[in-house]
Amino acid sequence: MSKNFRVLAAVTLAATLAAASGCSSSRDSDDSSSSSSSNLVGIAMPTKSLERWNNDGANLDALLKKAGYETSLQYADNKVDQQITQLQNMINLNPKVLVVASIDGTALGPVLEKAAAQKIKVIAYDRLINSTANVDYYATFDNYQVGKLQGEFIVEKLGLADGKGPFNLEPFAGSSDDNNAKFFFSGAWDVLKPYVDSGKLVIPSGKKLASNDDWKNVAIDGWTSQKAQSEMDNRLNSFYTGGKKVDVVLSPNDSLALGIEQSLESQGYKPGTDWPIITGQDADLANVKNILADKQSMTVWKDTRTLGEQVSKMVDQIIKGETVETNDTSTYNNGVKVVPSYLLPPVVVTKDDVKTKLVDSGFYTADKLGL
Ligand code: BGC
């Protein structure tokens, strides 16, 4: 039995016993600032299928336990209904705080209303939760900056500011239900669009991206590598005939980049010769290996350990009734209110600095990367 499961099982058992004996909870708070139980923090993560969320969940779970809290960590297989059920089950255990990395940022209003009724505080983790007043804080990396770094990398690599071009660009965006995806795209497109407008970047697939709001025209739902791969296959098969080559791919993250790289490989592109520039995000292991093998040009690294530390600190501040640290109170309007946020800085990693940034910081061992 895994540690997390053991904790959950223990917590579930305690709640069942409490319900059976007619108590509202076996761990009623003695500092009565809230009606929720004193020590439990619920953590809802979207999926185990992407490396980053496994790291995020495990890391936050460990930090909270180290700080003396009980946790219930749940993964929802990228299924919105499953995440809602998991949140409902956590709410039944009366935690002090829920930390939620949502799947669909607009689907949690009703379940969070129940949390609010029990005075459970909610922190949106990495992804904003929209269209509800019942989200108290947001902690994330600067999402717009992630896209901006990808756009600036492309401009620099291609020498666009020096007037070079035209180059063939294929743009992609993240899942259309993820609030972050539009920020990533906007950050990149604000940098790249002037070059599309001037004809220095050409989009052979003809995707319509006249404004940042058109990002859903290139969205890959569920952020899956497979969908990105088949979309790239389609574009290459349909629009890159007669020897035409793609020079650059704007990929918002590593899972999409992986699929795009598989497509390029199957179409006969060769690293070091005609392989295009490709961006990414997350520093997933497979992608860092691809960076070392010249199959990906960069990744935007978000050291999820720092996000975990920040969120763990915020949880502690909430539970102790202290002022909760935020550094942005204007950017993230969720449609009902501006959610006070803490934004962390993302960092570009290329082949040249995999060692100094990812290994020396302890994010990966040299061994794991085959260095
Ligand atoms: C996260 C990215 C991640 C993507 C897919 C986004 O919300 O910010 O880091 O790559 O989801 O899971």
CSV table of C-alpha atoms and ligand atoms in Angstrom, one decimal:
chain,number,residue,atom,x,y,z
A,1,MET,CA,0.0,0.0,0.0
A,2,SER,CA,1.5,3.4,-0.9
A,3,LYS,CA,2.0,6.0,1.8
A,4,ASN,CA,-0.6,8.3,0.4
A,5,PHE,CA,-3.1,5.6,0.2
A,6,ARG,CA,-2.4,4.7,3.8
A,7,VAL,CA,-3.0,8.2,4.9
A,8,LEU,CA,-6.2,8.5,2.9
A,9,ALA,CA,-7.4,5.2,4.2
A,10,ALA,CA,-6.7,6.3,7.8
A,11,VAL,CA,-8.4,9.6,7.2
A,12,THR,CA,-11.4,7.9,5.5
A,13,LEU,CA,-11.7,5.4,8.4
A,14,ALA,CA,-11.6,8.2,10.9
A,15,ALA,CA,-14.3,10.1,9.1
A,16,THR,CA,-16.4,7.0,8.8
A,17,LEU,CA,-16.1,6.3,12.6
A,18,ALA,CA,-16.9,9.9,13.3
A,19,ALA,CA,-20.0,9.8,11.2
A,20,ALA,CA,-21.0,6.5,12.8
A,21,SER,CA,-20.7,8.0,16.3
A,22,GLY,CA,-22.6,11.0,15.3
A,23,CYS,CA,-19.7,13.5,15.5
A,24,SER,CA,-19.1,15.8,12.6
A,25,SER,CA,-15.4,15.0,12.6
A,26,SER,CA,-12.9,13.0,14.7
A,27,ARG,CA,-10.5,15.9,14.6
A,28,ASP,CA,-12.5,19.0,15.4
A,29,SER,CA,-10.4,22.1,15.4
A,30,ASP,CA,-9.5,23.6,18.8
A,31,ASP,CA,-8.5,26.9,17.4
A,32,SER,CA,-12.1,27.4,16.2
A,33,SER,CA,-11.3,30.0,13.4
A,34,SER,CA,-12.9,27.5,11.1
A,35,SER,CA,-15.3,24.7,11.3
A,36,SER,CA,-13.0,22.4,9.3
A,37,SER,CA,-10.8,19.8,11.0
A,38,SER,CA,-7.4,21.0,12.3
A,39,ASN,CA,-4.9,19.2,10.3
A,40,LEU,CA,-6.0,17.9,7.0
A,41,VAL,CA,-5.0,19.4,3.6
A,42,GLY,CA,-6.6,18.0,0.4
A,43,ILE,CA,-4.5,18.0,-2.7
A,44,ALA,CA,-6.3,17.5,-6.1
A,45,MET,CA,-4.0,16.9,-9.1
A,46,PRO,CA,-5.1,16.5,-12.7
A,47,THR,CA,-3.3,13.4,-13.9
A,48,LYS,CA,-0.5,10.9,-13.4
A,49,SER,CA,0.1,10.6,-17.1
A,50,LEU,CA,2.4,13.7,-17.2
A,51,GLU,CA,5.6,13.6,-15.3
A,52,ARG,CA,5.3,17.1,-13.9
A,53,TRP,CA,2.1,16.4,-12.0
A,54,ASN,CA,3.6,13.3,-10.3
A,55,ASN,CA,6.5,15.5,-9.1
A,56,ASP,CA,4.2,18.3,-8.1
A,57,GLY,CA,1.9,16.0,-6.0
A,58,ALA,CA,4.6,14.0,-4.3
A,59,ASN,CA,6.6,17.1,-3.5
A,60,LEU,CA,3.8,19.1,-2.0
A,61,ASP,CA,2.5,16.1,-0.1
A,62,ALA,CA,6.0,15.6,1.4
A,63,LEU,CA,6.4,19.3,2.3
A,64,LEU,CA,3.0,19.4,4.0
A,65,LYS,CA,3.6,16.3,6.0
A,66,LYS,CA,7.0,17.7,7.0
A,67,ALA,CA,5.2,20.8,8.3
A,68,GLY,CA,3.0,18.5,10.4
A,69,TYR,CA,-0.2,18.3,8.3
A,70,GLU,CA,-2.1,15.2,7.2
A,71,THR,CA,-2.8,15.0,3.5
A,72,SER,CA,-5.1,13.4,1.0
A,73,LEU,CA,-3.5,13.4,-2.4
A,74,GLN,CA,-5.7,12.5,-5.4
A,75,TYR,CA,-5.1,12.2,-9.1
A,76,ALA,CA,-8.1,12.4,-11.5
A,77,ASP,CA,-6.9,10.8,-14.8
A,78,ASN,CA,-7.6,14.1,-16.6
A,79,LYS,CA,-11.4,13.4,-16.1
A,80,VAL,CA,-13.3,16.4,-14.8
A,81,ASP,CA,-16.1,14.3,-13.2
A,82,GLN,CA,-13.5,12.2,-11.4
A,83,GLN,CA,-11.9,15.4,-10.0
A,84,ILE,CA,-15.2,16.7,-8.8
A,85,THR,CA,-16.0,13.5,-7.0
A,86,GLN,CA,-12.6,13.5,-5.4
A,87,LEU,CA,-13.0,17.0,-4.2
A,88,GLN,CA,-16.5,16.1,-2.9
A,89,ASN,CA,-14.9,13.2,-0.9
A,90,MET,CA,-12.2,15.4,0.4
A,91,ILE,CA,-14.8,18.0,1.5
A,92,ASN,CA,-16.6,15.3,3.4
A,93,LEU,CA,-13.4,14.9,5.4
A,94,ASN,CA,-13.6,18.5,6.4
A,95,PRO,CA,-10.0,19.6,5.6
A,96,LYS,CA,-8.7,23.1,6.4
A,97,VAL,CA,-7.4,23.8,2.9
A,98,LEU,CA,-7.9,22.4,-0.5
A,99,VAL,CA,-5.1,22.7,-3.0
A,100,VAL,CA,-6.5,22.2,-6.5
A,101,ALA,CA,-4.7,21.9,-9.9
A,102,SER,CA,-7.9,21.8,-12.0
A,103,ILE,CA,-8.5,20.0,-15.2
A,104,ASP,CA,-11.3,22.2,-16.4
A,105,GLY,CA,-10.9,25.6,-14.7
A,106,THR,CA,-14.6,26.4,-15.2
A,107,ALA,CA,-16.2,23.3,-13.9
A,108,LEU,CA,-15.5,23.5,-10.1
A,109,GLY,CA,-18.0,26.2,-9.0
A,110,PRO,CA,-20.7,24.0,-7.5
A,111,VAL,CA,-18.3,21.7,-5.6
A,112,LEU,CA,-16.3,24.7,-4.3
A,113,GLU,CA,-19.6,26.2,-3.0
A,114,LYS,CA,-19.8,23.3,-0.7
A,115,ALA,CA,-16.2,23.9,0.4
A,116,ALA,CA,-17.0,27.5,1.1
A,117,ALA,CA,-20.0,26.6,3.2
A,118,GLN,CA,-17.7,24.6,5.4
A,119,LYS,CA,-15.2,27.5,5.5
A,120,ILE,CA,-12.5,25.4,3.7
A,121,LYS,CA,-10.0,27.7,2.0
A,122,VAL,CA,-9.0,26.9,-1.6
A,123,ILE,CA,-5.7,27.5,-3.3
A,124,ALA,CA,-5.7,27.2,-7.1
A,125,TYR,CA,-2.4,25.4,-7.9
A,126,ASP,CA,-0.7,26.2,-11.2
A,127,ARG,CA,-4.0,26.7,-13.0
A,128,LEU,CA,-6.6,29.3,-12.1
A,129,ILE,CA,-10.1,28.2,-11.2
A,130,ASN,CA,-12.6,30.4,-13.0
A,131,SER,CA,-16.1,31.6,-12.6
A,132,THR,CA,-16.4,31.2,-8.9
A,133,ALA,CA,-15.9,33.5,-5.8
A,134,ASN,CA,-14.8,30.4,-3.9
A,135,VAL,CA,-11.1,30.4,-4.7
A,136,ASP,CA,-9.0,32.2,-2.2
A,137,TYR,CA,-5.5,32.2,-3.6
A,138,TYR,CA,-3.6,31.3,-6.7
A,139,ALA,CA,0.0,30.1,-6.9
A,140,THR,CA,1.7,29.5,-10.2
A,141,PHE,CA,4.6,30.4,-12.5
A,142,ASP,CA,4.2,33.5,-14.5
A,143,ASN,CA,2.3,31.9,-17.4
A,144,TYR,CA,2.5,34.8,-19.8
A,145,GLN,CA,6.2,35.0,-19.2
A,146,VAL,CA,6.5,31.2,-20.2
A,147,GLY,CA,5.1,32.0,-23.6
A,148,LYS,CA,7.1,35.2,-23.9
A,149,LEU,CA,10.3,33.3,-23.3
A,150,GLN,CA,9.4,30.7,-26.0
A,151,GLY,CA,8.7,33.5,-28.5
A,152,GLU,CA,11.9,35.4,-27.7
A,153,PHE,CA,13.9,32.2,-28.0
A,154,ILE,CA,12.5,31.7,-31.5
A,155,VAL,CA,13.2,35.4,-32.5
A,156,GLU,CA,16.8,35.1,-31.3
A,157,LYS,CA,17.5,31.7,-32.8
A,158,LEU,CA,16.2,32.7,-36.2
A,159,GLY,CA,17.7,36.2,-36.2
A,160,LEU,CA,14.3,37.7,-36.9
A,161,ALA,CA,15.2,41.0,-35.3
A,162,ASP,CA,18.1,41.2,-37.7
A,163,GLY,CA,15.7,40.9,-40.6
A,164,LYS,CA,16.3,37.3,-41.4
A,165,GLY,CA,13.5,35.2,-43.0
A,166,PRO,CA,11.1,34.1,-44.2
A,167,PHE,CA,10.8,30.9,-42.1
A,168,ASN,CA,8.1,28.3,-42.0
A,169,LEU,CA,6.4,28.2,-38.6
A,170,GLU,CA,3.9,25.7,-37.2
A,171,PRO,CA,2.2,27.0,-34.0
A,172,PHE,CA,0.5,24.9,-31.4
A,173,ALA,CA,-1.4,25.8,-28.2
A,174,GLY,CA,-2.4,23.8,-25.1
A,175,SER,CA,-5.7,22.4,-24.0
A,176,SER,CA,-8.7,24.6,-24.7
A,177,ASP,CA,-10.1,24.0,-21.2
A,178,ASP,CA,-6.9,25.0,-19.4
A,179,ASN,CA,-6.8,28.7,-18.4
A,180,ASN,CA,-3.0,28.7,-18.6
A,181,ALA,CA,-3.0,27.8,-22.3
A,182,LYS,CA,-4.2,31.2,-23.4
A,183,PHE,CA,-1.6,32.9,-21.3
A,184,PHE,CA,1.2,30.8,-22.8
A,185,PHE,CA,-0.1,31.5,-26.3
A,186,SER,CA,-0.5,35.2,-25.7
A,187,GLY,CA,3.0,35.6,-24.3
A,188,ALA,CA,4.5,33.9,-27.4
A,189,TRP,CA,2.2,35.5,-29.9
A,190,ASP,CA,2.8,39.0,-28.7
A,191,VAL,CA,6.4,38.4,-29.6
A,192,LEU,CA,5.9,36.4,-32.9
A,193,LYS,CA,2.9,38.0,-34.5
A,194,PRO,CA,4.7,41.1,-35.8
A,195,TYR,CA,7.0,38.8,-37.8
A,196,VAL,CA,3.9,36.8,-39.1
A,197,ASP,CA,2.4,40.2,-40.1
A,198,SER,CA,5.6,41.3,-41.9
A,199,GLY,CA,5.9,38.0,-43.7
A,200,LYS,CA,9.1,36.9,-42.0
A,201,LEU,CA,7.3,34.0,-40.4
A,202,VAL,CA,5.0,32.1,-42.7
A,203,ILE,CA,2.4,29.5,-41.6
A,204,PRO,CA,2.2,26.9,-44.4
A,205,SER,CA,-0.7,25.1,-42.7
A,206,GLY,CA,-2.7,28.3,-42.9
A,207,LYS,CA,-3.9,28.2,-39.3
A,208,LYS,CA,-5.8,31.4,-38.6
A,209,LEU,CA,-4.2,33.3,-35.8
A,210,ALA,CA,-5.1,36.9,-36.5
A,211,SER,CA,-5.3,37.7,-32.8
A,212,ASN,CA,-4.3,36.1,-29.5
A,213,ASP,CA,-8.0,35.1,-29.0
A,214,ASP,CA,-7.7,32.7,-32.0
A,215,TRP,CA,-5.4,30.4,-30.0
A,216,LYS,CA,-8.1,27.6,-29.8
A,217,ASN,CA,-7.6,27.2,-33.6
A,218,VAL,CA,-4.3,25.4,-32.7
A,219,ALA,CA,-5.2,23.9,-29.3
A,220,ILE,CA,-4.4,20.3,-28.5
A,221,ASP,CA,-7.1,19.1,-26.1
A,222,GLY,CA,-5.9,17.2,-23.0
A,223,TRP,CA,-2.3,18.3,-23.8
A,224,THR,CA,-1.7,14.8,-25.2
A,225,SER,CA,1.4,13.8,-27.1
A,226,GLN,CA,-0.6,11.6,-29.4
A,227,LYS,CA,-2.9,14.3,-30.5
A,228,ALA,CA,0.0,16.7,-31.1
A,229,GLN,CA,1.7,14.0,-33.1
A,230,SER,CA,-1.2,13.3,-35.4
A,231,GLU,CA,-1.9,17.0,-35.8
A,232,MET,CA,1.8,17.5,-36.9
A,233,ASP,CA,1.5,14.4,-39.2
A,234,ASN,CA,-1.5,16.0,-40.8
A,235,ARG,CA,0.2,19.4,-41.3
A,236,LEU,CA,3.4,17.9,-42.7
A,237,ASN,CA,1.5,15.5,-45.0
A,238,SER,CA,-0.9,18.1,-46.3
A,239,PHE,CA,1.2,21.3,-46.5
A,240,TYR,CA,4.8,20.3,-46.7
A,241,THR,CA,5.0,18.6,-50.1
A,242,GLY,CA,7.5,19.2,-52.9
A,243,GLY,CA,10.5,19.5,-50.5
A,244,LYS,CA,9.0,22.3,-48.3
A,245,LYS,CA,10.4,22.1,-44.8
A,246,VAL,CA,9.2,23.3,-41.4
A,247,ASP,CA,11.8,25.6,-39.8
A,248,VAL,CA,10.3,26.2,-36.4
A,249,VAL,CA,7.5,24.8,-34.2
A,250,LEU,CA,6.0,26.8,-31.4
A,251,SER,CA,5.1,24.1,-28.8
A,252,PRO,CA,3.7,25.4,-25.5
A,253,ASN,CA,4.9,22.4,-23.5
A,254,ASP,CA,7.0,19.3,-23.4
A,255,SER,CA,4.2,16.7,-23.8
A,256,LEU,CA,3.1,18.3,-27.1
A,257,ALA,CA,6.8,18.7,-28.1
A,258,LEU,CA,7.3,15.0,-27.7
A,259,GLY,CA,4.5,14.1,-30.1
A,260,ILE,CA,5.7,16.7,-32.6
A,261,GLU,CA,9.2,15.3,-32.4
A,262,GLN,CA,8.0,11.8,-33.0
A,263,SER,CA,6.1,13.1,-36.1
A,264,LEU,CA,9.2,14.8,-37.4
A,265,GLU,CA,11.2,11.7,-36.9
A,266,SER,CA,8.7,9.6,-38.8
A,267,GLN,CA,8.7,12.1,-41.6
A,268,GLY,CA,12.5,11.7,-42.0
A,269,TYR,CA,13.7,15.0,-40.4
A,270,LYS,CA,17.2,14.5,-39.0
A,271,PRO,CA,18.7,16.2,-35.9
A,272,GLY,CA,21.6,18.4,-36.8
A,273,THR,CA,20.5,18.8,-40.4
A,274,ASP,CA,17.0,19.8,-41.2
A,275,TRP,CA,15.4,19.4,-37.7
A,276,PRO,CA,13.4,22.5,-36.9
A,277,ILE,CA,13.6,24.7,-33.8
A,278,ILE,CA,11.2,23.4,-31.2
A,279,THR,CA,10.1,25.0,-27.9
A,280,GLY,CA,8.8,23.3,-24.8
A,281,GLN,CA,8.0,23.7,-21.1
A,282,ASP,CA,8.4,21.7,-17.9
A,283,ALA,CA,11.8,20.1,-18.4
A,284,ASP,CA,10.3,16.6,-18.5
A,285,LEU,CA,12.9,13.9,-18.5
A,286,ALA,CA,12.2,12.6,-22.0
A,287,ASN,CA,12.4,16.1,-23.3
A,288,VAL,CA,15.6,17.0,-21.5
A,289,LYS,CA,17.1,13.9,-23.1
A,290,ASN,CA,15.8,15.1,-26.5
A,291,ILE,CA,17.4,18.5,-25.9
A,292,LEU,CA,20.7,16.7,-25.3
A,293,ALA,CA,20.1,14.7,-28.5
A,294,ASP,CA,19.4,17.9,-30.5
A,295,LYS,CA,15.7,17.0,-31.0
A,296,GLN,CA,14.3,19.9,-28.9
A,297,SER,CA,15.8,23.4,-28.8
A,298,MET,CA,14.7,24.5,-25.3
A,299,THR,CA,12.3,24.0,-22.5
A,300,VAL,CA,10.9,26.5,-20.1
A,301,TRP,CA,11.7,25.0,-16.7
A,302,LYS,CA,9.4,25.6,-13.8
A,303,ASP,CA,11.1,24.3,-10.7
A,304,THR,CA,8.0,22.7,-9.2
A,305,ARG,CA,9.9,22.3,-5.9
A,306,THR,CA,9.7,26.1,-5.5
A,307,LEU,CA,6.0,26.1,-6.3
A,308,GLY,CA,5.5,23.3,-3.7
A,309,GLU,CA,7.4,25.3,-1.1
A,310,GLN,CA,5.3,28.5,-1.8
A,311,VAL,CA,2.0,26.6,-1.6
A,312,SER,CA,3.0,24.8,1.5
A,313,LYS,CA,3.9,28.2,3.1
A,314,MET,CA,0.5,29.6,2.0
A,315,VAL,CA,-1.3,26.6,3.5
A,316,ASP,CA,0.6,27.1,6.8
A,317,GLN,CA,-0.2,30.9,6.8
A,318,ILE,CA,-3.9,30.2,6.1
A,319,ILE,CA,-4.1,27.6,8.9
A,320,LYS,CA,-2.2,29.8,11.4
A,321,GLY,CA,-4.4,32.8,10.5
A,322,GLU,CA,-1.4,34.8,9.3
A,323,THR,CA,-1.3,37.1,6.3
A,324,VAL,CA,-0.9,35.0,3.2
A,325,GLU,CA,2.0,36.1,1.0
A,326,THR,CA,1.0,37.1,-2.6
A,327,ASN,CA,2.9,39.2,-5.2
A,328,ASP,CA,0.3,39.9,-7.9
A,329,THR,CA,-3.2,41.2,-7.2
A,330,SER,CA,-4.1,42.4,-10.7
A,331,THR,CA,-3.5,39.8,-13.4
A,332,TYR,CA,-5.7,36.8,-12.6
A,333,ASN,CA,-9.3,37.8,-12.9
A,334,ASN,CA,-11.4,34.6,-12.9
A,335,GLY,CA,-14.5,36.2,-14.2
A,336,VAL,CA,-15.9,36.8,-10.7
A,337,LYS,CA,-12.9,38.3,-8.9
A,338,VAL,CA,-9.2,39.0,-9.1
A,339,VAL,CA,-7.6,36.1,-7.3
A,340,PRO,CA,-4.6,37.2,-5.2
A,341,SER,CA,-1.7,35.3,-6.7
A,342,TYR,CA,1.9,34.3,-6.1
A,343,LEU,CA,3.8,34.2,-9.4
A,344,LEU,CA,7.2,32.4,-9.6
A,345,PRO,CA,9.7,33.1,-12.4
A,346,PRO,CA,10.1,30.5,-15.2
A,347,VAL,CA,13.6,29.8,-16.6
A,348,VAL,CA,14.8,28.9,-20.1
A,349,VAL,CA,17.0,25.7,-20.4
A,350,THR,CA,18.9,24.8,-23.5
A,351,LYS,CA,21.5,22.1,-24.2
A,352,ASP,CA,24.3,24.4,-23.0
A,353,ASP,CA,22.9,24.8,-19.5
A,354,VAL,CA,21.2,21.5,-18.8
A,355,LYS,CA,24.0,20.7,-16.4
A,356,THR,CA,24.3,24.0,-14.6
A,357,LYS,CA,20.5,24.5,-14.3
A,358,LEU,CA,19.0,21.1,-14.0
A,359,VAL,CA,21.7,18.9,-12.5
A,360,ASP,CA,23.6,21.4,-10.2
A,361,SER,CA,20.2,22.4,-8.7
A,362,GLY,CA,19.5,18.8,-7.9
A,363,PHE,CA,16.3,18.7,-10.2
A,364,TYR,CA,17.9,15.7,-12.0
A,365,THR,CA,20.9,13.6,-11.3
A,366,ALA,CA,23.5,13.5,-14.1
A,367,ASP,CA,23.0,9.8,-14.1
A,368,LYS,CA,19.3,10.1,-14.9
A,369,LEU,CA,20.1,12.2,-17.9
A,370,GLY,CA,22.9,9.9,-19.1
A,371,LEU,CA,25.5,12.7,-18.5
B,1,BGC,C1,0.9,23.5,-16.9
B,1,BGC,C2,2.0,23.0,-17.7
B,1,BGC,C3,1.7,21.7,-18.2
B,1,BGC,C4,0.3,21.6,-18.9
B,1,BGC,C5,0.0,20.2,-19.2
B,1,BGC,C6,-0.4,23.5,-17.7
B,1,BGC,O1,-1.5,24.0,-17.0
B,1,BGC,O2,1.1,24.9,-16.4
B,1,BGC,O3,3.2,23.0,-16.9
B,1,BGC,O4,2.7,21.3,-19.2
B,1,BGC,O5,-0.6,22.1,-18.0
B,1,BGC,O6,-0.2,19.4,-18.1
